[in-house]
Short mmCIF file of C-alpha atoms in Angstrom, two decimals:
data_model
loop_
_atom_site.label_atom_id
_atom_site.label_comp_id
_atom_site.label_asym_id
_atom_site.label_seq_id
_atom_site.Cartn_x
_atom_site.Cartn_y
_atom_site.Cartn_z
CA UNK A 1 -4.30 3.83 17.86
CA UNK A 2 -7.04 6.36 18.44
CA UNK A 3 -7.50 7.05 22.51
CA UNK A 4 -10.23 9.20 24.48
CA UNK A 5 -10.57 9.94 27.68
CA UNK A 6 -14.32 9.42 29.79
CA UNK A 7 -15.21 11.42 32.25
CA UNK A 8 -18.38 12.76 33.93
CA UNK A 9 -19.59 15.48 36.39
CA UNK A 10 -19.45 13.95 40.19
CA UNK A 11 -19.80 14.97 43.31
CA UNK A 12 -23.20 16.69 43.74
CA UNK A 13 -24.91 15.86 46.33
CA UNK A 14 -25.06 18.04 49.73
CA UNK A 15 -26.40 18.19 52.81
CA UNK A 16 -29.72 15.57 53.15
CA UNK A 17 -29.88 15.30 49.18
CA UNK A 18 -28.12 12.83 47.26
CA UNK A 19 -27.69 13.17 44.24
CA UNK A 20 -26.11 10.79 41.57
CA UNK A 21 -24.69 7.26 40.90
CA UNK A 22 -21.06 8.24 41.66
CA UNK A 23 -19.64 4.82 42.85
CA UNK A 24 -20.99 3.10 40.10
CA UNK A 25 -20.20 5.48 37.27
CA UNK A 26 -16.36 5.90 38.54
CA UNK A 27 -16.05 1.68 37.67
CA UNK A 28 -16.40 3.24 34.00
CA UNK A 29 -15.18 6.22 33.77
CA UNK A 30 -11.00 7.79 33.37
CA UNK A 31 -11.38 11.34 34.50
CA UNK A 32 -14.05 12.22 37.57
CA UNK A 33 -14.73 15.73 37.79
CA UNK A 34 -16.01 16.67 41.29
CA UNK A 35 -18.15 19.43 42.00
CA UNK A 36 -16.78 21.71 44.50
CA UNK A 37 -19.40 23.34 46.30
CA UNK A 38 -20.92 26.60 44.96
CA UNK A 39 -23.39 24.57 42.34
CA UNK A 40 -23.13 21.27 44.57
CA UNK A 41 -21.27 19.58 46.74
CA UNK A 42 -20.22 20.33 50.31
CA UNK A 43 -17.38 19.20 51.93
CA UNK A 44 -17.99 16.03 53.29
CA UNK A 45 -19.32 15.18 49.72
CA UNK A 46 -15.99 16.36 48.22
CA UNK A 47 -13.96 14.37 50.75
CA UNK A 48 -15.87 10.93 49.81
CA UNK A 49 -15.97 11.48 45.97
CA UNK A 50 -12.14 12.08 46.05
CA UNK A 51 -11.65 8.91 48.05
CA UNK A 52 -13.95 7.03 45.85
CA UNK A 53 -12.06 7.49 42.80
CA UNK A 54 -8.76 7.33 44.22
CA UNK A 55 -9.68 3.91 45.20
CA UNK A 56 -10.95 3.23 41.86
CA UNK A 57 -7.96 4.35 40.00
CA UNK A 58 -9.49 7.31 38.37
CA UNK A 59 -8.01 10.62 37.77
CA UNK A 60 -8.98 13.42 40.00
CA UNK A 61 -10.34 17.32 39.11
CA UNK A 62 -12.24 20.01 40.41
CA UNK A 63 -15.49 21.06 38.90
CA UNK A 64 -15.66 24.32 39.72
CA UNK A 65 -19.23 26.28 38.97
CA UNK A 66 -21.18 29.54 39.88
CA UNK A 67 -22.94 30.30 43.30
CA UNK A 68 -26.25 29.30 42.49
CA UNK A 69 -27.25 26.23 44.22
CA UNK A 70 -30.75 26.79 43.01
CA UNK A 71 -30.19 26.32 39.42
CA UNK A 72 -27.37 24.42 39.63
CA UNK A 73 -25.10 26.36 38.40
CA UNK A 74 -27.00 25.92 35.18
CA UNK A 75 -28.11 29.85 35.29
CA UNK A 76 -25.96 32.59 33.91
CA UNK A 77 -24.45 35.24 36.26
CA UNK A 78 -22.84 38.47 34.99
CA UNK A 79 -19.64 38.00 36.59
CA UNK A 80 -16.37 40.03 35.50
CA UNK A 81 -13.44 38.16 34.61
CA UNK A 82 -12.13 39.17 38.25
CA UNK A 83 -15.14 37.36 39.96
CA UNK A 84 -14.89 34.30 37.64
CA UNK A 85 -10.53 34.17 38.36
CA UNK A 86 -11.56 34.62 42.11
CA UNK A 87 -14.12 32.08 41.62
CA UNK A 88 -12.24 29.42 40.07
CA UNK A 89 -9.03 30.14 42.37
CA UNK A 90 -11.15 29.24 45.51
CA UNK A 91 -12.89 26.35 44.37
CA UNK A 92 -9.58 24.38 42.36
CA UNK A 93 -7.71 25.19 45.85
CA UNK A 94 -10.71 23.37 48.20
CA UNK A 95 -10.62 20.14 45.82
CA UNK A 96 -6.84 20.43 45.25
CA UNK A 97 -6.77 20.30 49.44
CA UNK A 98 -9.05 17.37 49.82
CA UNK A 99 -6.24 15.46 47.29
CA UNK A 100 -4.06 15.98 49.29
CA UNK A 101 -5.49 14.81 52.32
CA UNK A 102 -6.34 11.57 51.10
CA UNK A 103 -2.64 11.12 49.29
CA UNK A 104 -3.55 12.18 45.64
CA UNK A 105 -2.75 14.86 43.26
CA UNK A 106 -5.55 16.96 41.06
CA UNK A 107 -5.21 16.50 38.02
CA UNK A 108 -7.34 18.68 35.60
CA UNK A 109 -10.42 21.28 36.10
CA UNK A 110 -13.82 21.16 34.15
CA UNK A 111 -15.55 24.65 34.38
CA UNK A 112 -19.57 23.85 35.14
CA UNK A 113 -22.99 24.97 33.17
CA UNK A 114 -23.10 28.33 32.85
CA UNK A 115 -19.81 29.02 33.65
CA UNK A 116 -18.34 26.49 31.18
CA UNK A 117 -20.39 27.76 28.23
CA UNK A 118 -20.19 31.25 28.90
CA UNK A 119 -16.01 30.98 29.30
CA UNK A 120 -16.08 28.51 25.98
CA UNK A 121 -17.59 31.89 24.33
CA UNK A 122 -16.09 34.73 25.53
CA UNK A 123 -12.17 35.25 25.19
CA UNK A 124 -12.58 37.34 28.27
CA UNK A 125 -13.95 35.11 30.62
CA UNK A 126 -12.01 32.23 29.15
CA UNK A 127 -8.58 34.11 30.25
CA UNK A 128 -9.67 34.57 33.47
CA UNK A 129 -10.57 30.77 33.93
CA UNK A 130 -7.42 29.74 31.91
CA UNK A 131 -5.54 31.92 34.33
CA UNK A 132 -7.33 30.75 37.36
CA UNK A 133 -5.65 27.38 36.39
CA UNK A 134 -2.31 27.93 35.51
CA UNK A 135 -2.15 30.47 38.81
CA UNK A 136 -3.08 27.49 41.10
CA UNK A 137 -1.24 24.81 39.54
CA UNK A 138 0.59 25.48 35.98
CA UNK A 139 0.51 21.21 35.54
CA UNK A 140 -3.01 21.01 36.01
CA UNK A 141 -5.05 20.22 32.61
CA UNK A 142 -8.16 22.94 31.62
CA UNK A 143 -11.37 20.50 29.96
CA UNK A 144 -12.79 22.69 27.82
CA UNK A 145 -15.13 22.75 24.85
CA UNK A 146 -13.51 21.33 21.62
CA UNK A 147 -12.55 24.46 19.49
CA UNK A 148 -13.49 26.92 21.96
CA UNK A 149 -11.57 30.43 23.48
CA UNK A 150 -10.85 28.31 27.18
CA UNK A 151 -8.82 25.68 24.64
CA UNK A 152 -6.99 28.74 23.08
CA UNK A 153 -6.28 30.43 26.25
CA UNK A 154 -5.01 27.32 28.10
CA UNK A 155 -2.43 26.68 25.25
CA UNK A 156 -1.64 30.29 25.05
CA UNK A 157 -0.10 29.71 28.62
CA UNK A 158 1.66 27.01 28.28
CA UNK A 159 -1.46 24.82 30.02
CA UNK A 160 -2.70 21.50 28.55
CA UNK A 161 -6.08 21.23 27.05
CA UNK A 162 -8.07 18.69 26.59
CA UNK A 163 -11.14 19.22 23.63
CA UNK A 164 -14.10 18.10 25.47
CA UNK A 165 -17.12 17.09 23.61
CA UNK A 166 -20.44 15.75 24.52
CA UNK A 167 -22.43 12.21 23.71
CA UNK A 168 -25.92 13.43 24.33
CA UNK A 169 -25.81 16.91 23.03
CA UNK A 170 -26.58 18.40 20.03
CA UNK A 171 -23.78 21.16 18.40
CA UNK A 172 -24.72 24.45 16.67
CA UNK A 173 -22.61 24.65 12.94
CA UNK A 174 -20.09 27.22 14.88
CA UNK A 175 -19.22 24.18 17.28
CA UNK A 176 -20.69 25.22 20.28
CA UNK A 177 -23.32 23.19 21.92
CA UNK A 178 -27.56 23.73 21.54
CA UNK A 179 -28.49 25.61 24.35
CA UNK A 180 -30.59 23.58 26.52
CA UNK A 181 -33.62 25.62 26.50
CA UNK A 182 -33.80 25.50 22.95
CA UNK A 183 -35.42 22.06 21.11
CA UNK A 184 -33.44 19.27 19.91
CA UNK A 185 -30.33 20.19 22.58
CA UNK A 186 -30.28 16.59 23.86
CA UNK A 187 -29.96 13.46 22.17
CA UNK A 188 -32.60 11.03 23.31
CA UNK A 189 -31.71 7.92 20.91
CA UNK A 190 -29.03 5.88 21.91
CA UNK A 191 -28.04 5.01 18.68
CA UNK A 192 -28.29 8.47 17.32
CA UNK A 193 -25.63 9.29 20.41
CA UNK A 194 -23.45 6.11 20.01
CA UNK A 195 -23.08 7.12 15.99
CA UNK A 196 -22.40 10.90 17.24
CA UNK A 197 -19.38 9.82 19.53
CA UNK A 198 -18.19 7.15 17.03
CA UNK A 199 -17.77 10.25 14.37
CA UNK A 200 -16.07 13.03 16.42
CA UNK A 201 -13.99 10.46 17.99
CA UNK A 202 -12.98 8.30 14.75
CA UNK A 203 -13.66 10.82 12.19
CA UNK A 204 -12.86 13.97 14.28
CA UNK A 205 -16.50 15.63 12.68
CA UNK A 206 -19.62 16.14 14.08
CA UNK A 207 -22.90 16.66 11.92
CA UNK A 208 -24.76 20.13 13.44
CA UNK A 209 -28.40 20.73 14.33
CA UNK A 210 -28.42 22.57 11.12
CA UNK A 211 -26.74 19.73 8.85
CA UNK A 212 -23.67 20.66 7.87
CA UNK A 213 -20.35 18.72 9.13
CA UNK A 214 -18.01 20.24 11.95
CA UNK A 215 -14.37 19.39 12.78
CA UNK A 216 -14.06 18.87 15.66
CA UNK A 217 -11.46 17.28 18.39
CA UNK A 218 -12.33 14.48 20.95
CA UNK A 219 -9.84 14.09 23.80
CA UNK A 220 -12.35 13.54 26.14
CA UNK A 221 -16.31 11.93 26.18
CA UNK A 222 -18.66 13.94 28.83
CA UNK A 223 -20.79 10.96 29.94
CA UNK A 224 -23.35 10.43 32.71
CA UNK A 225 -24.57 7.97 35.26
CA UNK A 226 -27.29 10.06 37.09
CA UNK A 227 -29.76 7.08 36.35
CA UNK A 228 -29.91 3.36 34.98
CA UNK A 229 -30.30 4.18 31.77
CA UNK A 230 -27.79 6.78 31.33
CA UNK A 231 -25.14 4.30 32.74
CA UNK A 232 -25.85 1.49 30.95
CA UNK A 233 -25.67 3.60 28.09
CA UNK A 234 -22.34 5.00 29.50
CA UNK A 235 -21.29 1.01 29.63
CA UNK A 236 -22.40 0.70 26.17
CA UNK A 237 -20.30 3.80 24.71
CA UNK A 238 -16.47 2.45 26.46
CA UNK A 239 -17.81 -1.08 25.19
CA UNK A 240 -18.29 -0.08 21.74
CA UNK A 241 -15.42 2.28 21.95
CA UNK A 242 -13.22 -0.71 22.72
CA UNK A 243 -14.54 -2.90 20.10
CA UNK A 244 -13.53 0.30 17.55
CA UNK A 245 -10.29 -0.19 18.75
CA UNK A 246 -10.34 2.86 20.68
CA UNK A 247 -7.89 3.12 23.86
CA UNK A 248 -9.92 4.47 26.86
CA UNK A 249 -7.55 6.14 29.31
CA UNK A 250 -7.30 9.63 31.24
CA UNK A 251 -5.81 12.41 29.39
CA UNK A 252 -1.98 12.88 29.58
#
């Protein structure tokens, strides 16, 4: 039996601004990954999410992202692999605490924006995140994008990966994802997405901007619930995933 793994990008609010449908997304979701303060989040925030999905039986990790509250992490910053290691060291180890605290165990980290797509495509910057990881906690599982250098770093440590890939997104024919200032980089019809996450999970392709086919490998669904629509839609892709005969769980 085919299974996949949910899970979606927590955690930001901060301060006075809230941010998110985080209690209601986590009744869906496997795998919350909670934002850890440099691109959102603050510490009470942190503290709550964790609590919220322990409670809801979901699997804890960090979200770690650039400094840029601004942008939201979404900007790219010319770190050196040092920075980005340093980076990710500080932010797994706050989220890893707050576990703790509240009696649970991390479980996996999810790089951010930038961070995440500049690590997926340079074998530099993916080492230092892969590294960051197995330093901190050599049980922890990386998320990655499916295909991509932080999968093949991970594994060349003796980490677990899990190949990420995205509902709403469009991919470029080398696998990685459209860029989101470019056109077409998000997938506005529903059943243009459903059909999309149907095929890389059942059929392990995806069809490109550019038309041609892509293998590609679906451990885990990036899915969002920062508005109605995008959770009933969430809903709607574990529903029809289920009906596929597709096992929702977190990754092992």
């Amino acid at each position: 039996m085919a299974r996949v793994d949910l899970n979606s990008d927590l955690g930001e609010s901060f301060g006075a601004y809230t941010l998110g449908r985080d209690e209601d997304i986590l009744r869906i979701i496997t795998s919350a990954n909670i934002a850890c303060g440099f691109h959102a989040g603050d510490p009470d925030v942190m503290r709550k999410t964790v609590g919220l999905a322990l409670k809801n039986g979901v699997a804890i990790g960090a979200h770690p992202g650039f400094p840029d509250l601004a942008g939201f992490g979404r900007r790219n910053i010319a770190a050196s692999p040092a920075e980005v290691y340093a980076m990710m060291v500080y932010q797994i180890g706050a989220l890893a605490a707050f576990a703790k605290a509240e009696g649970a165990k991390l479980r996996h980290v999810k790089p951010h924006g930038a961070l995440y797509n500049m690590a997926a495509a340079d074998e530099k910057l993916a080492e230092a995140v892969a590294e960051a990881v197995y330093k901190v906690d050599g049980e922890l599982v990386l998320f990655g994008l499916s295909g991509s250098w932080m999968i093949r770093k991970a594994r060349a440590l003796g980490l677990k990966a899990a190949e990420e890939v995205f509902a709403d997104r469009t991919y470029q024919k080398d696998g990685s994802l459209t860029p989101r200032r470019e056109p077409g980089a998000v997938i506005t019809d529903e059943n243009a997405s459903l059909a999309q996450v149907l095929g890389m999970v059942k059929d392990k392709t995806v069809k490109s901007l550019q038309g041609e086919i892509v293998s590609i490998t679906a451990d885990t669904i990036c899915v969002h619930g920062d508005g109605e629509h995008a959770l009933a839609f969430s809903r709607r892709i574990k529903d029809t995933l289920i009906a596929e005969g597709v096992a929702i769980s977190a990754f092992e």
